[in-house]
Each structure stands twice: as structure tokens, then as C-alpha cells.
Short mmCIF file of C-alpha atoms and ligand atoms in Angstrom, two decimals:
data_model
loop_
_atom_site.label_atom_id
_atom_site.label_comp_id
_atom_site.label_asym_id
_atom_site.label_seq_id
_atom_site.Cartn_x
_atom_site.Cartn_y
_atom_site.Cartn_z
CA MET A 1 0.00 0.00 0.00
CA ALA A 2 1.36 3.43 -0.83
CA ASP A 3 2.24 5.43 2.26
CA LEU A 4 -0.17 8.31 2.14
CA PRO A 5 0.86 11.35 4.17
CA VAL A 6 -0.08 11.12 7.81
CA TYR A 7 -2.43 13.94 8.73
CA THR A 8 -2.56 14.76 12.42
CA ASP A 9 -5.84 16.66 12.15
CA ALA A 10 -9.15 15.02 11.30
CA ASP A 11 -10.31 14.76 7.69
CA PRO A 12 -13.09 17.19 6.77
CA SER A 13 -16.57 15.71 7.18
CA MET A 14 -18.94 15.43 4.23
CA ALA A 15 -20.69 18.60 5.42
CA GLU A 16 -17.37 20.44 5.60
CA LEU A 17 -16.45 19.31 2.07
CA LEU A 18 -19.78 20.60 0.80
CA ALA A 19 -19.12 23.93 2.52
CA THR A 20 -15.73 24.36 0.80
CA HIS A 21 -17.17 23.29 -2.58
CA PRO A 22 -20.11 25.65 -3.21
CA HIS A 23 -20.85 24.28 -6.71
CA LEU A 24 -21.71 20.94 -5.06
CA THR A 25 -25.05 20.73 -3.27
CA THR A 26 -27.35 17.98 -2.05
CA ASP A 27 -30.97 17.45 -2.91
CA PRO A 28 -33.21 15.18 -0.78
CA MET A 29 -34.52 13.46 -3.92
CA CYS A 30 -31.58 13.57 -6.35
CA GLY A 31 -28.59 13.34 -4.04
CA LEU A 32 -25.35 15.08 -5.01
CA MET A 33 -25.77 17.92 -7.50
CA PHE A 34 -23.07 19.71 -9.50
CA GLU A 35 -23.86 23.22 -10.74
CA GLY A 36 -27.51 22.27 -10.25
CA VAL A 37 -27.36 19.02 -12.26
CA PRO A 38 -27.97 15.68 -10.47
CA LEU A 39 -24.78 13.68 -10.89
CA ASN A 40 -26.79 10.44 -10.77
CA ALA A 41 -28.60 11.53 -13.93
CA ILE A 42 -25.29 11.86 -15.77
CA ALA A 43 -24.03 8.50 -14.47
CA ASP A 44 -27.36 6.84 -15.40
CA ALA A 45 -27.01 8.09 -18.95
CA VAL A 46 -23.31 7.61 -19.72
CA GLY A 47 -22.08 5.18 -17.07
CA THR A 48 -18.93 5.40 -14.98
CA PRO A 49 -16.10 6.25 -14.69
CA CYS A 50 -16.99 9.70 -15.99
CA TRP A 51 -15.35 13.09 -15.64
CA VAL A 52 -17.71 16.02 -15.14
CA LEU A 53 -16.49 19.57 -15.72
CA GLY A 54 -18.45 22.70 -14.85
CA ALA A 55 -18.16 25.59 -17.28
CA GLY A 56 -19.88 27.92 -14.81
CA THR A 57 -17.35 27.23 -12.05
CA LEU A 58 -14.44 27.63 -14.46
CA ARG A 59 -15.76 30.95 -15.79
CA GLN A 60 -16.47 32.27 -12.30
CA ARG A 61 -13.01 31.41 -11.02
CA LEU A 62 -11.25 32.98 -14.00
CA LYS A 63 -13.40 36.08 -13.56
CA ARG A 64 -12.49 36.27 -9.89
CA MET A 65 -8.79 36.20 -10.79
CA GLN A 66 -9.24 38.92 -13.38
CA THR A 67 -11.29 41.09 -11.03
CA ALA A 68 -8.68 40.70 -8.28
CA MET A 69 -5.99 42.02 -10.62
CA VAL A 70 -8.13 44.91 -11.89
CA ASP A 71 -9.16 45.86 -8.34
CA ALA A 72 -5.47 45.99 -7.37
CA GLY A 73 -4.98 48.51 -10.18
CA LEU A 74 -2.78 46.13 -12.14
CA ASP A 75 -2.45 45.57 -15.89
CA VAL A 76 -2.27 41.76 -15.70
CA SER A 77 -3.28 39.44 -18.50
CA ILE A 78 -4.32 35.89 -17.63
CA HIS A 79 -2.67 33.08 -19.57
CA TYR A 80 -4.40 29.83 -18.66
CA ALA A 81 -1.90 26.95 -18.28
CA VAL A 82 -3.15 24.45 -20.86
CA LYS A 83 -1.48 21.44 -19.26
CA ALA A 84 -3.92 21.50 -16.32
CA ASN A 85 -6.79 20.54 -18.63
CA ASP A 86 -6.26 20.68 -22.38
CA HIS A 87 -9.74 19.64 -23.55
CA LEU A 88 -10.83 21.61 -26.62
CA SER A 89 -14.01 22.70 -24.82
CA VAL A 90 -11.94 24.26 -22.06
CA LEU A 91 -9.62 25.99 -24.53
CA SER A 92 -12.56 27.22 -26.56
CA LEU A 93 -14.12 28.73 -23.42
CA ILE A 94 -10.77 30.34 -22.53
CA GLY A 95 -10.56 31.85 -26.01
CA GLN A 96 -14.15 33.10 -25.97
CA GLU A 97 -13.61 34.83 -22.64
CA GLY A 98 -10.62 36.62 -24.11
CA TYR A 99 -7.88 35.05 -22.00
CA GLY A 100 -4.51 33.94 -23.32
CA VAL A 101 -2.79 30.59 -22.76
CA ASP A 102 0.51 29.19 -21.54
CA ILE A 103 1.68 26.06 -23.36
CA VAL A 104 4.50 23.58 -22.89
CA SER A 105 4.48 21.58 -26.14
CA GLY A 106 3.75 21.68 -29.85
CA GLY A 107 0.75 19.44 -29.21
CA GLU A 108 -0.71 21.98 -26.81
CA LEU A 109 -0.02 24.74 -29.35
CA ALA A 110 -1.91 22.78 -32.00
CA ARG A 111 -4.86 22.37 -29.62
CA THR A 112 -4.99 26.12 -28.97
CA GLN A 113 -5.05 26.73 -32.72
CA LYS A 114 -7.80 24.13 -33.15
CA ALA A 115 -9.74 25.94 -30.40
CA GLY A 116 -9.37 29.25 -32.25
CA ILE A 117 -7.02 31.07 -29.89
CA ALA A 118 -4.93 33.72 -31.65
CA ALA A 119 -1.23 32.83 -31.76
CA ASN A 120 -0.26 36.21 -30.34
CA ARG A 121 -2.09 35.30 -27.11
CA VAL A 122 0.04 32.16 -26.62
CA VAL A 123 3.11 31.96 -24.35
CA PHE A 124 5.44 28.97 -24.78
CA SER A 125 7.19 27.68 -21.62
CA GLY A 126 9.14 24.49 -21.06
CA VAL A 127 12.64 23.25 -20.43
CA GLY A 128 13.04 21.18 -23.60
CA LYS A 129 11.30 22.66 -26.62
CA SER A 130 12.28 20.69 -29.73
CA ASP A 131 13.43 22.34 -32.97
CA ALA A 132 10.19 21.24 -34.64
CA GLU A 133 8.11 22.78 -31.84
CA LEU A 134 10.07 26.04 -32.00
CA GLU A 135 9.75 26.23 -35.79
CA TYR A 136 6.01 25.70 -35.50
CA ALA A 137 5.64 28.36 -32.78
CA ILE A 138 7.88 30.98 -34.38
CA GLY A 139 6.35 30.33 -37.79
CA LEU A 140 2.90 31.02 -36.34
CA GLY A 141 4.09 34.29 -34.79
CA ILE A 142 3.50 33.11 -31.22
CA GLY A 143 3.13 35.89 -28.62
CA GLN A 144 6.09 35.05 -26.41
CA ILE A 145 8.62 32.30 -25.76
CA ASN A 146 9.91 31.90 -22.21
CA VAL A 147 13.53 30.83 -22.62
CA GLU A 148 14.82 28.39 -20.02
CA SER A 149 18.57 28.26 -20.74
CA ALA A 150 21.49 29.98 -22.45
CA GLU A 151 21.64 27.05 -24.84
CA GLU A 152 18.00 27.47 -25.85
CA LEU A 153 18.50 31.19 -26.47
CA GLY A 154 21.03 30.37 -29.21
CA ILE A 155 18.77 27.73 -30.74
CA ILE A 156 15.80 30.13 -30.89
CA SER A 157 17.95 32.85 -32.45
CA ALA A 158 19.12 30.44 -35.16
CA ILE A 159 15.63 29.13 -35.95
CA ALA A 160 14.03 32.59 -36.04
CA THR A 161 16.82 33.87 -38.28
CA ARG A 162 16.44 30.93 -40.64
CA LEU A 163 12.66 31.55 -40.83
CA GLY A 164 13.20 35.30 -41.35
CA LYS A 165 11.20 36.02 -38.17
CA GLN A 166 11.71 37.81 -34.88
CA ALA A 167 10.90 35.77 -31.79
CA THR A 168 9.59 37.73 -28.80
CA ILE A 169 11.28 36.22 -25.76
CA THR A 170 11.55 36.52 -22.00
CA LEU A 171 14.10 34.76 -19.83
CA ARG A 172 12.57 32.40 -17.29
CA ILE A 173 14.42 32.99 -14.07
CA ASN A 174 15.01 30.33 -11.45
CA PRO A 175 14.81 32.50 -8.31
CA ASP A 176 15.97 29.67 -5.97
CA VAL A 177 12.87 30.03 -3.80
CA ASP A 178 11.19 27.14 -1.97
CA ALA A 179 7.49 27.10 -2.87
CA LYS A 180 6.84 24.80 0.14
CA THR A 181 4.80 22.36 -1.89
CA HIS A 182 5.20 18.68 -2.90
CA ALA A 183 8.75 17.94 -4.17
CA LYS A 184 7.45 16.73 -7.54
CA ILE A 185 5.71 20.06 -8.24
CA THR A 186 8.39 22.41 -6.91
CA THR A 187 10.10 24.19 -9.82
CA GLY A 188 11.85 27.30 -8.46
CA LEU A 189 14.74 25.80 -6.49
CA ALA A 190 18.29 25.98 -7.89
CA ALA A 191 18.31 22.15 -7.82
CA ASN A 192 15.27 21.98 -10.18
CA LYS A 193 15.72 21.72 -13.94
CA PHE A 194 13.70 24.87 -14.68
CA GLY A 195 14.79 28.37 -15.59
CA ILE A 196 18.03 30.32 -15.79
CA PRO A 197 20.18 30.66 -12.66
CA PHE A 198 19.48 34.07 -11.14
CA ASP A 199 23.15 35.11 -11.15
CA ASN A 200 23.50 34.47 -14.90
CA ALA A 201 20.30 36.19 -15.94
CA ALA A 202 21.44 39.81 -16.35
CA ALA A 203 24.39 38.88 -18.58
CA LEU A 204 22.28 36.50 -20.64
CA TYR A 205 19.58 39.16 -21.09
CA ALA A 206 22.23 41.54 -22.44
CA ARG A 207 23.47 38.81 -24.79
CA ALA A 208 19.93 38.27 -26.09
CA PHE A 209 19.92 41.83 -27.49
CA THR A 210 23.04 41.04 -29.53
CA LEU A 211 21.63 37.88 -31.15
CA PRO A 212 19.74 38.03 -34.46
CA GLY A 213 16.08 37.04 -34.67
CA LEU A 214 15.29 37.84 -31.04
CA LYS A 215 13.18 40.54 -29.41
CA PRO A 216 13.89 40.34 -25.66
CA VAL A 217 11.03 41.90 -23.69
CA GLY A 218 11.55 40.86 -20.07
CA PHE A 219 11.48 38.08 -17.54
CA ALA A 220 9.30 35.19 -16.41
CA THR A 221 9.24 32.99 -13.33
CA HIS A 222 7.16 30.03 -12.13
CA ILE A 223 8.10 28.50 -8.80
CA GLY A 224 5.78 25.52 -8.47
CA SER A 225 2.22 24.36 -8.02
CA GLN A 226 -0.39 24.09 -5.23
CA ILE A 227 1.09 27.09 -3.39
CA VAL A 228 -1.22 28.30 -0.61
CA SER A 229 0.84 31.09 0.98
CA THR A 230 2.07 34.37 -0.48
CA ALA A 231 5.55 34.20 1.09
CA PRO A 232 7.21 32.22 -1.77
CA TYR A 233 5.63 34.58 -4.33
CA HIS A 234 6.93 37.62 -2.44
CA ALA A 235 10.43 36.14 -2.40
CA ALA A 236 10.41 35.20 -6.11
CA TYR A 237 8.93 38.49 -7.35
CA ALA A 238 11.36 40.52 -5.21
CA ARG A 239 14.23 38.80 -7.00
CA VAL A 240 12.68 39.40 -10.43
CA ALA A 241 12.17 43.09 -9.55
CA GLU A 242 15.79 43.32 -8.49
CA LEU A 243 16.81 41.88 -11.85
CA VAL A 244 14.60 44.32 -13.78
CA ARG A 245 16.23 47.25 -11.96
CA THR A 246 19.72 45.87 -12.57
CA VAL A 247 19.32 45.40 -16.32
CA ARG A 248 17.50 48.72 -16.72
CA ALA A 249 20.38 50.43 -14.95
CA SER A 250 22.65 48.99 -17.63
CA GLY A 251 20.48 50.61 -20.31
CA LEU A 252 18.38 47.62 -21.42
CA SER A 253 14.63 47.85 -21.78
CA VAL A 254 12.19 45.61 -19.87
CA GLU A 255 8.52 45.72 -20.89
CA VAL A 256 7.12 42.45 -19.55
CA VAL A 257 7.14 40.36 -16.36
CA ASP A 258 5.37 36.99 -16.48
CA CYS A 259 4.53 35.98 -12.89
CA GLY A 260 3.81 32.28 -13.52
CA GLY A 261 1.07 30.13 -12.03
CA GLY A 262 0.91 27.83 -9.04
CA LEU A 263 -1.90 29.18 -6.87
CA GLY A 264 -3.23 26.32 -4.72
CA ILE A 265 -6.77 25.12 -4.08
CA CYS A 266 -8.60 23.52 -1.14
CA TYR A 267 -8.45 19.75 -1.60
CA ARG A 268 -8.69 18.79 2.09
CA ASN A 269 -8.80 21.71 4.51
CA GLU A 270 -6.16 24.06 3.09
CA VAL A 271 -7.13 27.71 2.96
CA GLU A 272 -7.08 28.02 -0.81
CA GLY A 273 -4.77 30.52 -2.46
CA GLN A 274 -6.52 33.88 -2.75
CA PRO A 275 -6.23 35.73 -6.08
CA GLU A 276 -6.68 38.99 -4.14
CA ALA A 277 -3.65 38.18 -1.98
CA LEU A 278 -1.66 37.22 -5.09
CA ALA A 279 -2.65 40.53 -6.69
CA GLY A 280 -1.47 42.35 -3.57
CA THR A 281 1.87 40.53 -3.71
CA ILE A 282 2.34 41.34 -7.38
CA ARG A 283 1.49 44.98 -6.77
CA ALA A 284 3.86 45.22 -3.79
CA GLU A 285 6.83 43.69 -5.58
CA LEU A 286 6.29 44.57 -9.25
CA GLY A 287 3.60 47.25 -9.33
CA GLU A 288 5.97 50.21 -9.59
CA LEU A 289 8.04 48.85 -12.48
CA GLY A 290 5.75 50.03 -15.26
CA VAL A 291 5.78 46.65 -17.00
CA ARG A 292 2.98 44.62 -18.62
CA LEU A 293 2.24 41.74 -16.25
CA SER A 294 0.77 38.29 -16.73
CA ILE A 295 -0.09 35.23 -14.63
CA GLU A 296 -0.34 31.60 -15.77
CA PRO A 297 -2.88 29.84 -13.55
CA GLY A 298 -3.87 26.25 -14.27
CA ARG A 299 -4.96 24.37 -11.18
CA TRP A 300 -6.71 27.29 -9.46
CA PRO A 301 -9.36 28.04 -12.09
CA VAL A 302 -10.03 24.52 -13.35
CA GLY A 303 -9.22 22.13 -10.47
CA PRO A 304 -12.37 22.66 -8.39
CA ALA A 305 -14.46 22.78 -11.57
CA GLY A 306 -14.32 19.00 -12.02
CA VAL A 307 -15.34 15.73 -10.36
CA LEU A 308 -14.73 12.11 -11.31
CA LEU A 309 -17.78 9.86 -10.97
CA SER A 310 -17.20 6.21 -10.17
CA SER A 311 -19.19 3.13 -9.13
CA VAL A 312 -18.32 0.49 -6.56
CA VAL A 313 -17.41 -2.77 -8.33
CA LEU A 314 -17.36 -4.65 -5.06
CA ARG A 315 -16.97 -4.24 -1.35
CA LYS A 316 -14.29 -6.54 0.06
CA GLN A 317 -14.87 -6.96 3.76
CA GLU A 318 -14.79 -10.56 4.98
CA GLY A 319 -11.96 -11.09 7.47
CA LEU A 320 -10.75 -7.48 7.19
CA PRO A 321 -10.68 -4.78 9.89
CA ALA A 322 -11.79 -2.10 7.39
CA PRO A 323 -13.47 -2.71 4.05
CA PHE A 324 -11.80 -2.18 0.69
CA VAL A 325 -14.24 -0.48 -1.63
CA VAL A 326 -13.04 -1.31 -5.15
CA LEU A 327 -14.07 1.29 -7.74
CA ASP A 328 -14.42 1.17 -11.51
CA ALA A 329 -12.06 4.18 -11.64
CA ALA A 330 -8.35 3.64 -11.11
CA MET A 331 -4.91 5.20 -11.12
CA ASN A 332 -4.88 5.08 -14.91
CA ASP A 333 -7.82 7.51 -14.86
CA MET A 334 -6.59 9.72 -12.02
CA VAL A 335 -2.95 9.32 -11.07
CA ARG A 336 -2.64 12.15 -8.52
CA PRO A 337 -3.11 10.04 -5.36
CA SER A 338 -0.49 7.47 -6.42
CA MET A 339 1.88 10.01 -7.99
CA TYR A 340 1.75 12.92 -5.53
CA ASP A 341 0.15 11.29 -2.43
CA ALA A 342 -2.71 13.67 -3.19
CA TRP A 343 -5.75 13.79 -0.91
CA HIS A 344 -9.06 14.17 -2.78
CA GLY A 345 -12.47 14.54 -1.19
CA ILE A 346 -14.95 11.71 -1.80
CA LEU A 347 -18.72 12.16 -1.57
CA PRO A 348 -21.52 9.67 -2.20
CA LEU A 349 -24.11 10.38 -4.88
CA ALA A 350 -27.14 8.75 -3.23
CA PRO A 351 -29.41 11.12 -1.25
CA GLN A 352 -29.79 8.78 1.75
CA ALA A 353 -26.00 8.36 2.09
CA PHE A 354 -25.65 11.84 3.58
CA ASN A 355 -27.62 10.80 6.68
CA GLN A 356 -25.95 7.46 7.33
CA PRO A 357 -23.23 6.70 9.90
CA VAL A 358 -19.66 6.78 8.57
CA THR A 359 -16.92 4.20 9.13
CA PRO A 360 -13.25 3.98 8.07
CA THR A 361 -13.07 2.71 4.50
CA HIS A 362 -10.23 2.09 2.06
CA VAL A 363 -11.11 3.29 -1.44
CA VAL A 364 -9.08 1.63 -4.19
CA GLY A 365 -9.08 1.01 -7.92
CA PRO A 366 -8.87 -2.37 -9.66
CA VAL A 367 -5.40 -1.89 -11.23
CA CYS A 368 -2.74 -4.44 -10.30
CA GLU A 369 -0.62 -2.07 -8.16
CA SER A 370 -0.94 -1.29 -4.47
CA GLY A 371 -0.43 2.37 -5.35
CA ASP A 372 -3.85 2.28 -6.98
CA THR A 373 -5.38 3.71 -3.82
CA PHE A 374 -7.63 6.76 -3.64
CA ALA A 375 -8.07 6.90 0.13
CA ARG A 376 -7.15 5.01 3.30
CA ASP A 377 -9.34 4.94 6.40
CA ARG A 378 -11.70 7.52 4.94
CA LEU A 379 -14.87 8.05 6.99
CA LEU A 380 -17.63 7.18 4.53
CA PRO A 381 -21.21 5.92 4.66
CA PRO A 382 -21.79 2.29 3.66
CA LEU A 383 -20.74 1.93 0.01
CA GLU A 384 -22.13 -1.28 -1.40
CA ARG A 385 -21.71 -2.79 -4.84
CA ALA A 386 -23.04 -0.35 -7.50
CA SER A 387 -23.07 2.63 -5.11
CA ARG A 388 -21.71 5.73 -6.78
CA ILE A 389 -19.26 8.33 -5.54
CA ALA A 390 -17.73 11.57 -6.76
CA ILE A 391 -14.01 12.20 -6.34
CA LEU A 392 -13.66 15.96 -5.94
CA ASP A 393 -11.33 18.57 -7.44
CA THR A 394 -10.31 16.55 -10.47
CA GLY A 395 -10.68 19.33 -13.06
CA ALA A 396 -6.91 19.98 -13.12
CA TYR A 397 -4.28 17.30 -13.71
CA GLY A 398 -7.09 14.71 -13.88
CA ALA A 399 -8.29 13.45 -17.26
CA VAL A 400 -5.28 15.08 -18.88
CA MET A 401 -2.95 12.67 -17.06
CA SER A 402 -4.98 9.53 -17.84
CA SER A 403 -3.45 6.51 -19.51
CA THR A 404 -4.86 3.22 -20.75
CA TYR A 405 -2.70 1.13 -18.38
CA ASN A 406 -4.23 -2.34 -17.83
CA SER A 407 -5.98 -1.79 -21.20
CA ARG A 408 -8.57 0.35 -19.49
CA PRO A 409 -10.29 2.66 -22.00
CA LEU A 410 -10.21 6.43 -21.41
CA ALA A 411 -13.32 7.50 -19.51
CA THR A 412 -16.23 9.58 -20.77
CA GLN A 413 -16.05 13.35 -20.24
CA VAL A 414 -19.09 15.58 -19.73
CA LEU A 415 -19.40 19.37 -19.66
CA VAL A 416 -22.09 21.03 -17.54
CA GLU A 417 -23.21 24.49 -18.61
CA ASN A 418 -26.31 26.45 -17.57
CA GLY A 419 -27.96 23.40 -16.01
CA GLN A 420 -27.47 21.30 -19.17
CA TRP A 421 -24.85 18.66 -19.77
CA THR A 422 -23.13 17.39 -22.92
CA VAL A 423 -20.73 14.53 -23.62
CA ILE A 424 -17.45 16.13 -24.72
CA ARG A 425 -15.51 12.90 -25.03
CA HIS A 426 -17.08 9.54 -25.67
CA ARG A 427 -15.85 6.54 -23.70
CA GLN A 428 -12.97 5.01 -25.63
CA THR A 429 -13.95 1.73 -27.25
CA LEU A 430 -11.87 -1.41 -26.97
CA GLU A 431 -11.05 -1.22 -30.69
CA GLU A 432 -9.74 2.32 -30.18
CA LEU A 433 -7.28 0.96 -27.61
CA TRP A 434 -5.29 -0.83 -30.32
CA GLN A 435 -6.32 0.90 -33.51
CA ASP A 436 -2.88 2.51 -33.95
CA GLU A 437 -0.95 -0.70 -33.34
CA THR A 438 0.36 -3.02 -36.06
CA ILE A 439 1.67 -6.56 -35.93
CA PRO A 440 4.71 -7.00 -38.22
CA ALA A 441 4.20 -9.49 -41.00
CA HIS A 442 7.45 -11.20 -40.00
CA PRO A 443 8.01 -10.86 -36.26
CA THR A 444 11.69 -10.52 -35.28
CA GLY A 445 13.49 -13.86 -35.32
CA LYS A 446 10.81 -15.63 -37.33
CA ALA A 447 11.69 -14.29 -40.81
C1 LIG B 1 2.39 24.08 -14.83
C2 LIG B 1 2.73 25.49 -15.13
C3 LIG B 1 1.82 26.50 -14.82
C4 LIG B 1 0.51 26.25 -14.11
O1 LIG B 1 0.69 25.79 -12.80
P1 LIG B 1 -0.58 25.64 -11.84
O2 LIG B 1 -0.02 25.17 -10.56
O3 LIG B 1 -1.49 24.65 -12.46
O4 LIG B 1 -1.21 26.99 -11.73
C5 LIG B 1 2.15 27.79 -15.16
N1 LIG B 1 3.32 28.08 -15.78
C6 LIG B 1 4.23 27.12 -16.09
C7 LIG B 1 5.48 27.50 -16.77
C8 LIG B 1 3.96 25.79 -15.78
O5 LIG B 1 4.84 24.85 -16.09
#
């Protein structure tokens, strides 16, 4: 069994989870509702496992971020981090609302183009952009490339020159700041692979102005994910501000600072990151510089906007101190618990379940790995065979990280909007699992 983190405080109760997730409500007849739609109705129609995403919640949360920045008197554009949830419906909504995007691959760039997002609203981050990806991005006239190394700066200059283009670039700075989050999602420490070492940045920025095909406009930073305090942001932005002043003093222009993403949400009982506090931090550290600012949130807007519906395949209890409830969803669908020891809320769908006594329950998937565990000793009402549950806060780093491990087809995805719901991805068929595979006519060694 994977060692989940040991929490010394009690898990939130079902009532407490409902209180921290206002888009989830209960109805005495229908049970658990999501943006006013009974989740049982969706599961009845399309089966489980099934991802449900709420357009209303996503819009509201993006709006709250934008309002926070405007209210702080800041000129901040929002670039949604595509990797959190790259579904075309999400990107289309982002484009319609007028936001930009932050991408980390050519595939993500292609999706943004498919979703109709103008190339000049796209920012390209990432530590290992291939030549083909850079050619594609520069050829399209992408808005900005965040350069992560001295080596990459030279490569971009060469490609842009060859294409007869000018690439607008910032340098992504590694501020050597501890974001105080899970080690696998910390990106701003000197030991991490991301960004340019702070002490090299000023000289490299000067060099960028001497290289052909480049238009250096400023700096970017991104220190990690699921950050719920402002202290690491203060520390990182103070260093970036220091850098801006240094290079300006040497006569170089700086027009842009990209503040990255990383704002955390309430999975368990964290006080979720507040966009208003982030805006205050940005204003305090960067507000006087007279630069165009941007943020790159992924998890914060879209994480709480999704749930994963699942049914109990069986309840394994005989001879055991606590039951194992085996779901039809597994680590191949949602890898966060096994990969990051992530804690996700679990709520039943049935109306009567909210009034029943709770007992410690292990919630697991059917995949042949002990790490395929969603929760240990979770206080839940009796979950019998065919009972349904919702796993909360799966809108970010959920479906997008799915695989077909154990030959388990990718699950259905549904979008809820204005009290209506639509299938936005059909359940993968068994044939689709192997449709891109071929068997050689003469297998090796048998020719
Ligand atoms: C992943 C990532 C983000 C988004 O992070 P969240 O924690 O989801 O907000 C933003 N910028 C860059 C460069 C990233 O790699």
C-alpha cells in the first residue's frame, strides 16, 4: 500500500467538504448535484467512470482572478496553463472569454489553434522545446517564448533567423525560492531543472539583445504548483524586480514580467490561495516597475471545476478490519493520489447516504498495483456494490494525465453548462485501444 501522508488533524466531514465546494449541493430526492445538475442523472445516462467539468465554475473562477488584478490597479493578463486541462471545450471557453494561454508543447499549441485562440495570445514555456516545436511556434508568430537556458537562447535565435522572423522572448528565471509544496511540483529551487540561474540572468539578457532574430522583452518565473501562501511569491517576485532594476540600470529595456502560475486550491482543509492576496503581492513587488504583467494559472481556475464519478465494483470486507471499496475508476484515470500522495475529497451520490453513519473505509481502484489507492481509512457511509461516488477537485491534472494502463479505456467526459450537460468525449472503445498498433508481417526472429 502506498504510504499516504499522515495527517494529524481530522479529515473534513462530508458537510465540511460541501461547505468548501459551493458548486456541489445535495438534494433530498436527487442526491449530489453539480452546478444544479444531479450527478446520478449523468451517471445513469453515460455510465462510470466519468469526468464532469463545470463551465460555470471555471468561468467564475477565471473572472475572480481577473477582477482581483483589476481591483489591485494592475495591468495583468491571464494566460491559462493548458497542461492543467487541455480539452478543446476548455480551450474554446478560454478563447471566448478573451484570456490567453501558456503552453509547454507543440501538441498543446496545436490544440490552442484548433480551439481558435490567436497565436499572439500564446506563451510557450518548457525546459526542452524541440526544434520542430520552436519552428512551429515561431512560424505562427506566437506571442512570447519563455527561454529556459542559455543554450535554448542560441537555438531560438538560429531558428528565427532561418525563418526570417523575430521571436519575442523573455528569460525564465530560477529564483531559488522554496514554494513549500510537494517535491514533484516544486520548480523554483536551484536544484530543479527549470529556468536560468538568477546570477547568470542579467548577462544573458544583455546577450539576447546582440543575437539576431530575437526581441527580448523581459522576464518570467514560475516556482511551483499548489502554493497556498504568499511568502514564496513575495520572495520570487522581489528577486525578479531586483533583476529588472539591474538590467534597466545597464540601459536595457524591460517591458514584460510573467509571474507564472501555481496558486493552490482547497483539496482537504487548506485555505485556498486567494487571487486577491496574489494581486497584492504582485502589486507590492512589481507594481511600480511600469511593465505589462501576466499570470499563468492552471490548477486554481479549473481544479475545483471537475469531479470524477465512479461506481463500486465490489466491497471486500470478509476477514478485514476495514473494508476495501473497489471502484471502476483507477490510477490510470486519475494518477494524482499514487503520484503525488494527493488527498481528494470523496462524496456519495445517493441522497440517503448523507444521513448514514460513517466508518473507516479504504477506497481503491482495480489496477494491479498497491499504489492504486484513492483513500485510506476515509470516513464514509456504507458503500455497497453499484453505489456511486464523486471524487472531488479533479478538473486539473485529472483526465489530462490519464493513460490506458491495464488496457482500461479512457473515460467519458461531460461538460455542464447552464444546467445542461453534454458529452465532450465519448468513452474510448476497446477497438480504439489498439487501432494505432500493427503486428509486423514477420516478427523478429521468425523471418
Ligand atoms: C504548470 C505550469 C503553470 C501552471 O501551474 P498551476 O499550478 O497549475 O497553476 C504555469 N506556468 C508554467 C510554466 C507551468 O509549467
